[in-house]
């Protein structure tokens, strides 16, 4: 990923790395994300059970996470058989082309389980190796807010857009952002107890310096909310490539900045996002808070 998480100036219309058709990749991401979003809403069982758990007993996978991912994988493979695929659930594969599709079939699974409408399908076309922080970049992507019907989309150099039923597509552009003390900041928490303990210790130190915190429950929607100005900024430890790949590009194309704790590319240890100046102020606040937080097992990882 490019240093600082800021994407470069627009390339010639329609072309990208290795001659990729970026508008075409964005259109495909938007189409399949929307189809999977309809699937998870329309075919949600009345009684939705947990199919299995992952990192902890609260890190759940429903049958619809797997069905959404299966649909995404099948549609992307049919459209672009040479591309690689990396999803949050089981069933990734390497590809022969420079593109890997990085998907989160339901981001906000716990909201989905409880019927809270903040969950999304995230689909991103990336180049590089998405399993190595700093070694990949998103070139096109879409985040479909499943219950709301909203669609956030972008390709590199093409701006960030949101589509809502009955309204023309609207271009997203972050504002200057307020002072840190006035900033409404999104965050989230991991599924493992020792991670959450450390996150709570950091939050204790951040909270007195900002307006307030929101925990929406979908990292992809959090980042899109920053792009739209519905949140001023965002930070979270523990995100994976599939949580942020598409929404990172949406926010970057809207003029926002996404970095890790030291200002380089975001990684599992931290993601900090916002309009340029505010992002930098929040990044230093979170870095200071992280340095002061007790060194639990998680902090050493
Ligand atoms: C989670 C959500 C949540 C964030 C967690 C993620 P999932 O993804 O994005 O907001 O706090 O860190 O793991 O499990 O719902 O796909
Ligand atoms: Ca996720």
mmCIF file of C-alpha atoms and ligand atoms in Angstrom:
data_model
loop_
_atom_site.group_PDB
_atom_site.id
_atom_site.type_symbol
_atom_site.label_atom_id
_atom_site.label_comp_id
_atom_site.label_asym_id
_atom_site.label_seq_id
_atom_site.Cartn_x
_atom_site.Cartn_y
_atom_site.Cartn_z
ATOM 1 C CA UNK A 1 0.000 0.000 0.000
ATOM 2 C CA UNK A 2 1.192 3.467 -0.710
ATOM 3 C CA UNK A 3 2.691 5.329 2.269
ATOM 4 C CA UNK A 4 0.276 7.412 4.237
ATOM 5 C CA UNK A 5 -2.680 5.600 2.781
ATOM 6 C CA UNK A 6 -3.270 8.440 0.356
ATOM 7 C CA UNK A 7 -4.039 7.373 -3.144
ATOM 8 C CA UNK A 8 -2.186 9.016 -6.013
ATOM 9 C CA UNK A 9 -3.526 11.532 -8.500
ATOM 10 C CA UNK A 10 -6.033 10.226 -11.040
ATOM 11 C CA UNK A 11 -4.638 8.167 -13.852
ATOM 12 C CA UNK A 12 -5.878 8.470 -17.417
ATOM 13 C CA UNK A 13 -9.598 7.804 -17.541
ATOM 14 C CA UNK A 14 -10.373 4.116 -17.593
ATOM 15 C CA UNK A 15 -6.823 2.855 -17.175
ATOM 16 C CA UNK A 16 -5.039 1.679 -14.084
ATOM 17 C CA UNK A 17 -2.155 -0.517 -13.003
ATOM 18 C CA UNK A 18 -1.372 -3.101 -15.683
ATOM 19 C CA UNK A 19 -3.987 -1.510 -17.951
ATOM 20 C CA UNK A 20 -6.859 -2.488 -15.659
ATOM 21 C CA UNK A 21 -10.323 -1.230 -16.550
ATOM 22 C CA UNK A 22 -10.990 0.529 -13.252
ATOM 23 C CA UNK A 23 -14.535 1.761 -14.006
ATOM 24 C CA UNK A 24 -15.351 -1.782 -15.134
ATOM 25 C CA UNK A 25 -13.974 -3.245 -11.891
ATOM 26 C CA UNK A 26 -16.003 -0.722 -9.891
ATOM 27 C CA UNK A 27 -19.155 -1.593 -11.827
ATOM 28 C CA UNK A 28 -18.606 -5.299 -11.176
ATOM 29 C CA UNK A 29 -17.934 -4.685 -7.467
ATOM 30 C CA UNK A 30 -21.119 -2.604 -7.213
ATOM 31 C CA UNK A 31 -23.209 -5.170 -9.073
ATOM 32 C CA UNK A 32 -22.135 -8.189 -7.045
ATOM 33 C CA UNK A 33 -22.160 -6.349 -3.695
ATOM 34 C CA UNK A 34 -25.724 -5.212 -4.398
ATOM 35 C CA UNK A 35 -26.820 -8.712 -5.379
ATOM 36 C CA UNK A 36 -25.299 -10.244 -2.233
ATOM 37 C CA UNK A 37 -26.859 -7.469 -0.118
ATOM 38 C CA UNK A 38 -30.288 -8.340 -1.523
ATOM 39 C CA UNK A 39 -29.646 -12.010 -0.774
ATOM 40 C CA UNK A 40 -28.777 -11.436 2.885
ATOM 41 C CA UNK A 41 -31.838 -9.225 3.424
ATOM 42 C CA UNK A 42 -34.411 -11.177 1.422
ATOM 43 C CA UNK A 43 -33.345 -14.655 2.490
ATOM 44 C CA UNK A 44 -32.580 -13.957 6.128
ATOM 45 C CA UNK A 45 -34.185 -16.845 8.005
ATOM 46 C CA UNK A 46 -36.749 -15.845 10.596
ATOM 47 C CA UNK A 47 -34.722 -17.792 13.085
ATOM 48 C CA UNK A 48 -31.104 -17.091 12.264
ATOM 49 C CA UNK A 49 -28.701 -19.486 13.939
ATOM 50 C CA UNK A 50 -24.967 -19.264 14.439
ATOM 51 C CA UNK A 51 -23.368 -21.787 12.054
ATOM 52 C CA UNK A 52 -19.952 -21.705 13.708
ATOM 53 C CA UNK A 53 -17.640 -19.456 15.684
ATOM 54 C CA UNK A 54 -14.108 -18.268 14.895
ATOM 55 C CA UNK A 55 -11.691 -16.396 17.206
ATOM 56 C CA UNK A 56 -14.041 -16.485 20.226
ATOM 57 C CA UNK A 57 -17.531 -17.605 21.197
ATOM 58 C CA UNK A 58 -18.889 -14.190 20.130
ATOM 59 C CA UNK A 59 -17.111 -14.150 16.727
ATOM 60 C CA UNK A 60 -19.949 -15.764 14.824
ATOM 61 C CA UNK A 61 -20.621 -16.930 11.287
ATOM 62 C CA UNK A 62 -24.202 -17.389 10.160
ATOM 63 C CA UNK A 63 -25.335 -19.527 7.276
ATOM 64 C CA UNK A 64 -25.945 -16.267 5.397
ATOM 65 C CA UNK A 65 -22.296 -15.121 5.743
ATOM 66 C CA UNK A 66 -21.258 -18.274 3.917
ATOM 67 C CA UNK A 67 -24.060 -18.051 1.332
ATOM 68 C CA UNK A 68 -23.225 -14.412 0.606
ATOM 69 C CA UNK A 69 -19.559 -15.254 0.161
ATOM 70 C CA UNK A 70 -20.389 -18.253 -2.082
ATOM 71 C CA UNK A 71 -22.508 -15.991 -4.271
ATOM 72 C CA UNK A 72 -19.780 -13.347 -4.497
ATOM 73 C CA UNK A 73 -17.139 -15.918 -5.349
ATOM 74 C CA UNK A 74 -19.292 -17.537 -8.055
ATOM 75 C CA UNK A 75 -20.254 -14.219 -9.690
ATOM 76 C CA UNK A 76 -16.699 -12.858 -9.657
ATOM 77 C CA UNK A 77 -15.272 -16.104 -10.976
ATOM 78 C CA UNK A 78 -17.785 -16.172 -13.825
ATOM 79 C CA UNK A 79 -16.982 -12.564 -14.759
ATOM 80 C CA UNK A 80 -13.202 -12.691 -14.249
ATOM 81 C CA UNK A 81 -11.983 -16.289 -13.994
ATOM 82 C CA UNK A 82 -8.275 -15.392 -13.719
ATOM 83 C CA UNK A 83 -8.584 -13.181 -10.631
ATOM 84 C CA UNK A 84 -7.744 -14.274 -7.092
ATOM 85 C CA UNK A 85 -10.268 -14.284 -4.244
ATOM 86 C CA UNK A 86 -9.921 -13.628 -0.508
ATOM 87 C CA UNK A 87 -12.994 -13.636 1.699
ATOM 88 C CA UNK A 88 -13.610 -13.411 5.424
ATOM 89 C CA UNK A 89 -15.135 -16.886 5.463
ATOM 90 C CA UNK A 90 -13.665 -20.136 4.134
ATOM 91 C CA UNK A 91 -12.797 -20.624 0.470
ATOM 92 C CA UNK A 92 -10.124 -18.242 -0.889
ATOM 93 C CA UNK A 93 -7.961 -18.968 -3.926
ATOM 94 C CA UNK A 94 -4.935 -17.516 -5.696
ATOM 95 C CA UNK A 95 -5.335 -16.118 -9.204
ATOM 96 C CA UNK A 96 -3.263 -15.671 -12.344
ATOM 97 C CA UNK A 97 -4.185 -11.998 -12.958
ATOM 98 C CA UNK A 98 -2.918 -8.973 -10.971
ATOM 99 C CA UNK A 99 -6.349 -8.564 -9.331
ATOM 100 C CA UNK A 100 -7.554 -10.212 -6.131
ATOM 101 C CA UNK A 101 -11.120 -9.699 -4.952
ATOM 102 C CA UNK A 102 -11.203 -9.065 -1.213
ATOM 103 C CA UNK A 103 -14.701 -9.468 0.173
ATOM 104 C CA UNK A 104 -16.527 -9.262 3.456
ATOM 105 C CA UNK A 105 -19.807 -11.107 2.813
ATOM 106 C CA UNK A 106 -21.477 -9.492 5.846
ATOM 107 C CA UNK A 107 -19.574 -6.798 7.715
ATOM 108 C CA UNK A 108 -21.521 -6.279 10.902
ATOM 109 C CA UNK A 109 -22.485 -9.920 11.400
ATOM 110 C CA UNK A 110 -23.507 -9.380 15.029
ATOM 111 C CA UNK A 111 -25.863 -6.563 13.961
ATOM 112 C CA UNK A 112 -27.265 -8.921 11.314
ATOM 113 C CA UNK A 113 -27.767 -11.632 13.926
ATOM 114 C CA UNK A 114 -29.699 -9.236 16.173
ATOM 115 C CA UNK A 115 -31.624 -7.494 13.365
ATOM 116 C CA UNK A 116 -29.857 -4.145 13.804
ATOM 117 C CA UNK A 117 -29.721 -2.574 10.323
ATOM 118 C CA UNK A 118 -26.024 -1.564 10.244
ATOM 119 C CA UNK A 119 -24.455 -4.308 8.171
ATOM 120 C CA UNK A 120 -22.969 -4.320 4.705
ATOM 121 C CA UNK A 121 -21.452 -6.356 1.912
ATOM 122 C CA UNK A 122 -17.975 -5.151 0.981
ATOM 123 C CA UNK A 123 -16.280 -6.018 -2.332
ATOM 124 C CA UNK A 124 -12.865 -4.692 -3.359
ATOM 125 C CA UNK A 125 -10.558 -5.272 -6.317
ATOM 126 C CA UNK A 126 -7.004 -5.044 -5.019
ATOM 127 C CA UNK A 127 -3.566 -5.383 -6.577
ATOM 128 C CA UNK A 128 -0.648 -6.776 -4.606
ATOM 129 C CA UNK A 129 -0.798 -9.290 -1.769
ATOM 130 C CA UNK A 130 -3.763 -8.578 0.540
ATOM 131 C CA UNK A 131 -2.400 -10.934 3.168
ATOM 132 C CA UNK A 132 0.604 -8.651 3.776
ATOM 133 C CA UNK A 133 -0.089 -5.194 5.295
ATOM 134 C CA UNK A 134 1.427 -2.474 3.115
ATOM 135 C CA UNK A 135 1.824 -4.784 0.104
ATOM 136 C CA UNK A 136 -1.480 -4.151 -1.601
ATOM 137 C CA UNK A 137 -3.811 -1.382 -2.695
ATOM 138 C CA UNK A 138 -7.460 -1.219 -3.598
ATOM 139 C CA UNK A 139 -8.170 -0.030 -7.132
ATOM 140 C CA UNK A 140 -11.967 -0.329 -7.121
ATOM 141 C CA UNK A 141 -14.654 -1.280 -4.664
ATOM 142 C CA UNK A 142 -18.187 -1.046 -3.343
ATOM 143 C CA UNK A 143 -19.884 -1.230 0.041
ATOM 144 C CA UNK A 144 -23.581 -2.098 -0.061
ATOM 145 C CA UNK A 145 -25.491 -1.199 3.100
ATOM 146 C CA UNK A 146 -27.769 -4.202 2.946
ATOM 147 C CA UNK A 147 -30.707 -3.129 5.121
ATOM 148 C CA UNK A 148 -30.631 0.500 3.970
ATOM 149 C CA UNK A 149 -30.125 -0.126 0.242
ATOM 150 C CA UNK A 150 -27.355 2.475 0.071
ATOM 151 C CA UNK A 151 -24.331 1.821 -2.125
ATOM 152 C CA UNK A 152 -20.919 3.428 -1.674
ATOM 153 C CA UNK A 153 -18.567 2.991 -4.643
ATOM 154 C CA UNK A 154 -15.244 4.175 -6.000
ATOM 155 C CA UNK A 155 -12.390 3.434 -8.328
ATOM 156 C CA UNK A 156 -8.940 4.924 -8.101
ATOM 157 C CA UNK A 157 -8.980 8.414 -9.563
ATOM 158 C CA UNK A 158 -12.752 8.359 -10.143
ATOM 159 C CA UNK A 159 -14.038 9.974 -6.945
ATOM 160 C CA UNK A 160 -16.260 8.441 -4.279
ATOM 161 C CA UNK A 161 -19.987 8.159 -4.760
ATOM 162 C CA UNK A 162 -23.062 7.129 -2.824
ATOM 163 C CA UNK A 163 -26.269 5.912 -4.416
ATOM 164 C CA UNK A 164 -29.615 5.804 -2.651
ATOM 165 C CA UNK A 165 -32.996 4.811 -4.056
ATOM 166 C CA UNK A 166 -34.864 7.707 -5.613
ATOM 167 C CA UNK A 167 -31.870 10.051 -5.630
ATOM 168 C CA UNK A 168 -29.156 10.688 -8.207
ATOM 169 C CA UNK A 169 -25.635 9.452 -7.312
ATOM 170 C CA UNK A 170 -23.963 11.940 -4.961
ATOM 171 C CA UNK A 171 -20.235 12.603 -4.943
ATOM 172 C CA UNK A 172 -18.604 12.373 -1.525
ATOM 173 C CA UNK A 173 -16.032 14.911 -0.368
ATOM 174 C CA UNK A 174 -14.825 15.160 3.207
ATOM 175 C CA UNK A 175 -14.863 18.616 4.782
ATOM 176 C CA UNK A 176 -12.077 20.172 6.832
ATOM 177 C CA UNK A 177 -13.259 18.366 9.968
ATOM 178 C CA UNK A 178 -13.810 19.957 13.378
ATOM 179 C CA UNK A 179 -11.346 20.397 16.200
ATOM 180 C CA UNK A 180 -10.567 17.113 17.947
ATOM 181 C CA UNK A 181 -12.577 18.199 20.996
ATOM 182 C CA UNK A 182 -15.651 18.531 18.750
ATOM 183 C CA UNK A 183 -15.113 15.352 16.753
ATOM 184 C CA UNK A 184 -17.613 12.481 16.748
ATOM 185 C CA UNK A 185 -15.380 9.442 16.407
ATOM 186 C CA UNK A 186 -16.315 5.905 15.407
ATOM 187 C CA UNK A 187 -14.524 2.872 16.768
ATOM 188 C CA UNK A 188 -15.046 -0.829 17.263
ATOM 189 C CA UNK A 189 -13.898 -3.724 19.385
ATOM 190 C CA UNK A 190 -12.447 -7.113 18.570
ATOM 191 C CA UNK A 191 -13.953 -10.432 19.547
ATOM 192 C CA UNK A 192 -11.250 -11.630 21.909
ATOM 193 C CA UNK A 193 -11.354 -10.598 25.576
ATOM 194 C CA UNK A 194 -7.673 -9.606 25.826
ATOM 195 C CA UNK A 195 -7.974 -7.424 22.704
ATOM 196 C CA UNK A 196 -11.059 -5.712 24.082
ATOM 197 C CA UNK A 197 -9.395 -5.063 27.414
ATOM 198 C CA UNK A 198 -6.591 -3.176 25.679
ATOM 199 C CA UNK A 199 -9.031 -1.346 23.398
ATOM 200 C CA UNK A 200 -11.004 -0.210 26.447
ATOM 201 C CA UNK A 201 -7.815 1.088 28.083
ATOM 202 C CA UNK A 202 -7.017 3.126 24.950
ATOM 203 C CA UNK A 203 -10.585 4.396 24.737
ATOM 204 C CA UNK A 204 -10.432 5.588 28.371
ATOM 205 C CA UNK A 205 -7.585 7.882 27.337
ATOM 206 C CA UNK A 206 -9.135 9.039 24.037
ATOM 207 C CA UNK A 207 -12.681 9.758 25.251
ATOM 208 C CA UNK A 208 -11.976 12.882 27.353
ATOM 209 C CA UNK A 209 -10.380 14.608 24.328
ATOM 210 C CA UNK A 210 -13.195 14.187 21.775
ATOM 211 C CA UNK A 211 -16.911 14.990 21.459
ATOM 212 C CA UNK A 212 -18.089 11.387 21.767
ATOM 213 C CA UNK A 213 -17.720 7.843 20.489
ATOM 214 C CA UNK A 214 -20.005 5.801 18.237
ATOM 215 C CA UNK A 215 -19.770 2.004 17.987
ATOM 216 C CA UNK A 216 -21.833 1.252 14.887
ATOM 217 C CA UNK A 217 -20.709 -2.358 14.457
ATOM 218 C CA UNK A 218 -19.500 -2.391 10.844
ATOM 219 C CA UNK A 219 -16.013 -1.114 10.049
ATOM 220 C CA UNK A 220 -16.891 -0.746 6.362
ATOM 221 C CA UNK A 221 -19.903 1.446 7.180
ATOM 222 C CA UNK A 222 -17.845 3.415 9.735
ATOM 223 C CA UNK A 223 -15.299 4.353 7.057
ATOM 224 C CA UNK A 224 -18.052 5.226 4.556
ATOM 225 C CA UNK A 225 -19.715 7.337 7.272
ATOM 226 C CA UNK A 226 -16.482 9.336 7.597
ATOM 227 C CA UNK A 227 -16.461 9.792 3.801
ATOM 228 C CA UNK A 228 -19.989 11.167 4.058
ATOM 229 C CA UNK A 229 -19.457 13.298 7.158
ATOM 230 C CA UNK A 230 -21.819 11.199 9.297
ATOM 231 C CA UNK A 231 -18.809 10.532 11.527
ATOM 232 C CA UNK A 232 -15.876 12.927 11.778
ATOM 233 C CA UNK A 233 -13.184 10.267 12.175
ATOM 234 C CA UNK A 234 -12.598 6.637 13.087
ATOM 235 C CA UNK A 235 -10.031 4.362 14.687
ATOM 236 C CA UNK A 236 -9.889 0.671 15.470
ATOM 237 C CA UNK A 237 -7.391 -2.038 16.266
ATOM 238 C CA UNK A 238 -7.727 -5.501 14.802
ATOM 239 C CA UNK A 239 -9.201 -4.948 11.330
ATOM 240 C CA UNK A 240 -8.474 -7.341 8.503
ATOM 241 C CA UNK A 241 -8.100 -6.509 4.812
ATOM 242 C CA UNK A 242 -11.684 -7.564 4.062
ATOM 243 C CA UNK A 243 -13.117 -5.178 6.686
ATOM 244 C CA UNK A 244 -11.559 -2.090 5.141
ATOM 245 C CA UNK A 245 -10.419 -2.750 1.552
ATOM 246 C CA UNK A 246 -13.411 -1.225 -0.268
ATOM 247 C CA UNK A 247 -14.301 1.479 2.262
ATOM 248 C CA UNK A 248 -10.695 2.666 2.514
ATOM 249 C CA UNK A 249 -10.801 3.527 -1.188
ATOM 250 C CA UNK A 250 -14.194 5.226 -0.801
ATOM 251 C CA UNK A 251 -12.790 7.418 1.955
ATOM 252 C CA UNK A 252 -9.495 8.095 0.147
ATOM 253 C CA UNK A 253 -11.363 9.086 -3.017
ATOM 254 C CA UNK A 254 -13.488 11.426 -0.890
ATOM 255 C CA UNK A 255 -10.288 13.172 0.229
ATOM 256 C CA UNK A 256 -9.820 11.383 3.544
ATOM 257 C CA UNK A 257 -6.676 9.804 4.957
ATOM 258 C CA UNK A 258 -6.335 6.286 6.364
ATOM 259 C CA UNK A 259 -3.141 5.218 8.147
ATOM 260 C CA UNK A 260 -1.761 2.971 10.814
ATOM 261 C CA UNK A 261 -0.562 4.161 14.200
ATOM 262 C CA UNK A 262 2.802 5.458 12.964
ATOM 263 C CA UNK A 263 1.377 7.134 9.855
ATOM 264 C CA UNK A 264 2.211 4.335 7.406
ATOM 265 C CA UNK A 265 -0.280 1.929 5.877
ATOM 266 C CA UNK A 266 -2.984 0.643 8.223
ATOM 267 C CA UNK A 267 -2.523 -2.854 9.559
ATOM 268 C CA UNK A 268 -3.992 -5.133 12.185
ATOM 269 C CA UNK A 269 -2.440 -3.062 14.969
ATOM 270 C CA UNK A 270 -4.422 0.092 14.129
ATOM 271 C CA UNK A 271 -6.450 1.941 11.525
ATOM 272 C CA UNK A 272 -6.997 5.697 11.953
ATOM 273 C CA UNK A 273 -9.174 7.544 9.422
ATOM 274 C CA UNK A 274 -10.488 11.042 8.857
ATOM 275 C CA UNK A 275 -10.066 14.311 6.980
ATOM 276 C CA UNK A 276 -6.324 15.141 6.704
ATOM 277 C CA UNK A 277 -5.766 17.473 9.690
ATOM 278 C CA UNK A 278 -8.198 15.793 12.035
ATOM 279 C CA UNK A 279 -6.839 12.369 11.117
ATOM 280 C CA UNK A 280 -3.359 13.481 12.095
ATOM 281 C CA UNK A 281 -4.558 14.878 15.435
ATOM 282 C CA UNK A 282 -6.517 11.727 16.186
ATOM 283 C CA UNK A 283 -3.602 9.541 15.118
ATOM 284 C CA UNK A 284 -1.287 11.250 17.609
ATOM 285 C CA UNK A 285 -3.902 11.053 20.381
ATOM 286 C CA UNK A 286 -4.479 7.342 19.779
ATOM 287 C CA UNK A 287 -0.719 6.706 19.534
ATOM 288 C CA UNK A 288 -0.197 8.443 22.887
ATOM 289 C CA UNK A 289 -3.082 6.502 24.429
ATOM 290 C CA UNK A 290 -1.724 3.227 23.026
ATOM 291 C CA UNK A 291 1.716 3.952 24.464
ATOM 292 C CA UNK A 292 0.181 4.544 27.917
ATOM 293 C CA UNK A 293 -2.218 1.585 27.885
ATOM 294 C CA UNK A 294 -1.192 -1.326 30.091
ATOM 295 C CA UNK A 295 0.899 -3.893 28.275
ATOM 296 C CA UNK A 296 -1.540 -6.755 28.210
ATOM 297 C CA UNK A 297 -0.764 -9.848 26.136
ATOM 298 C CA UNK A 298 -2.507 -8.179 23.201
ATOM 299 C CA UNK A 299 -0.338 -5.085 23.272
ATOM 300 C CA UNK A 300 2.728 -7.220 22.747
ATOM 301 C CA UNK A 301 1.279 -8.989 19.674
HETATM 302 C C1 LIG B 1 -16.506 -6.659 12.477
HETATM 303 C C2 LIG B 1 -17.152 -5.307 12.328
HETATM 304 C C3 LIG B 1 -17.005 -4.517 13.607
HETATM 305 C C4 LIG B 1 -15.571 -4.377 14.013
HETATM 306 C C5 LIG B 1 -14.903 -5.731 14.111
HETATM 307 C C6 LIG B 1 -15.066 -6.487 12.808
HETATM 308 P P1 LIG B 1 -17.609 -8.691 11.143
HETATM 309 O O1 LIG B 1 -16.605 -7.407 11.281
HETATM 310 O O2 LIG B 1 -16.569 -4.597 11.254
HETATM 311 O O3 LIG B 1 -17.536 -3.218 13.489
HETATM 312 O O4 LIG B 1 -15.519 -3.718 15.245
HETATM 313 O O5 LIG B 1 -13.535 -5.505 14.375
HETATM 314 O O6 LIG B 1 -14.466 -7.767 12.936
HETATM 315 O O7 LIG B 1 -17.112 -9.726 12.095
HETATM 316 O O8 LIG B 1 -18.966 -8.223 11.489
HETATM 317 O O9 LIG B 1 -17.464 -9.056 9.706
HETATM 318 CA CA1 LIG B 2 -15.881 -7.652 8.815
#
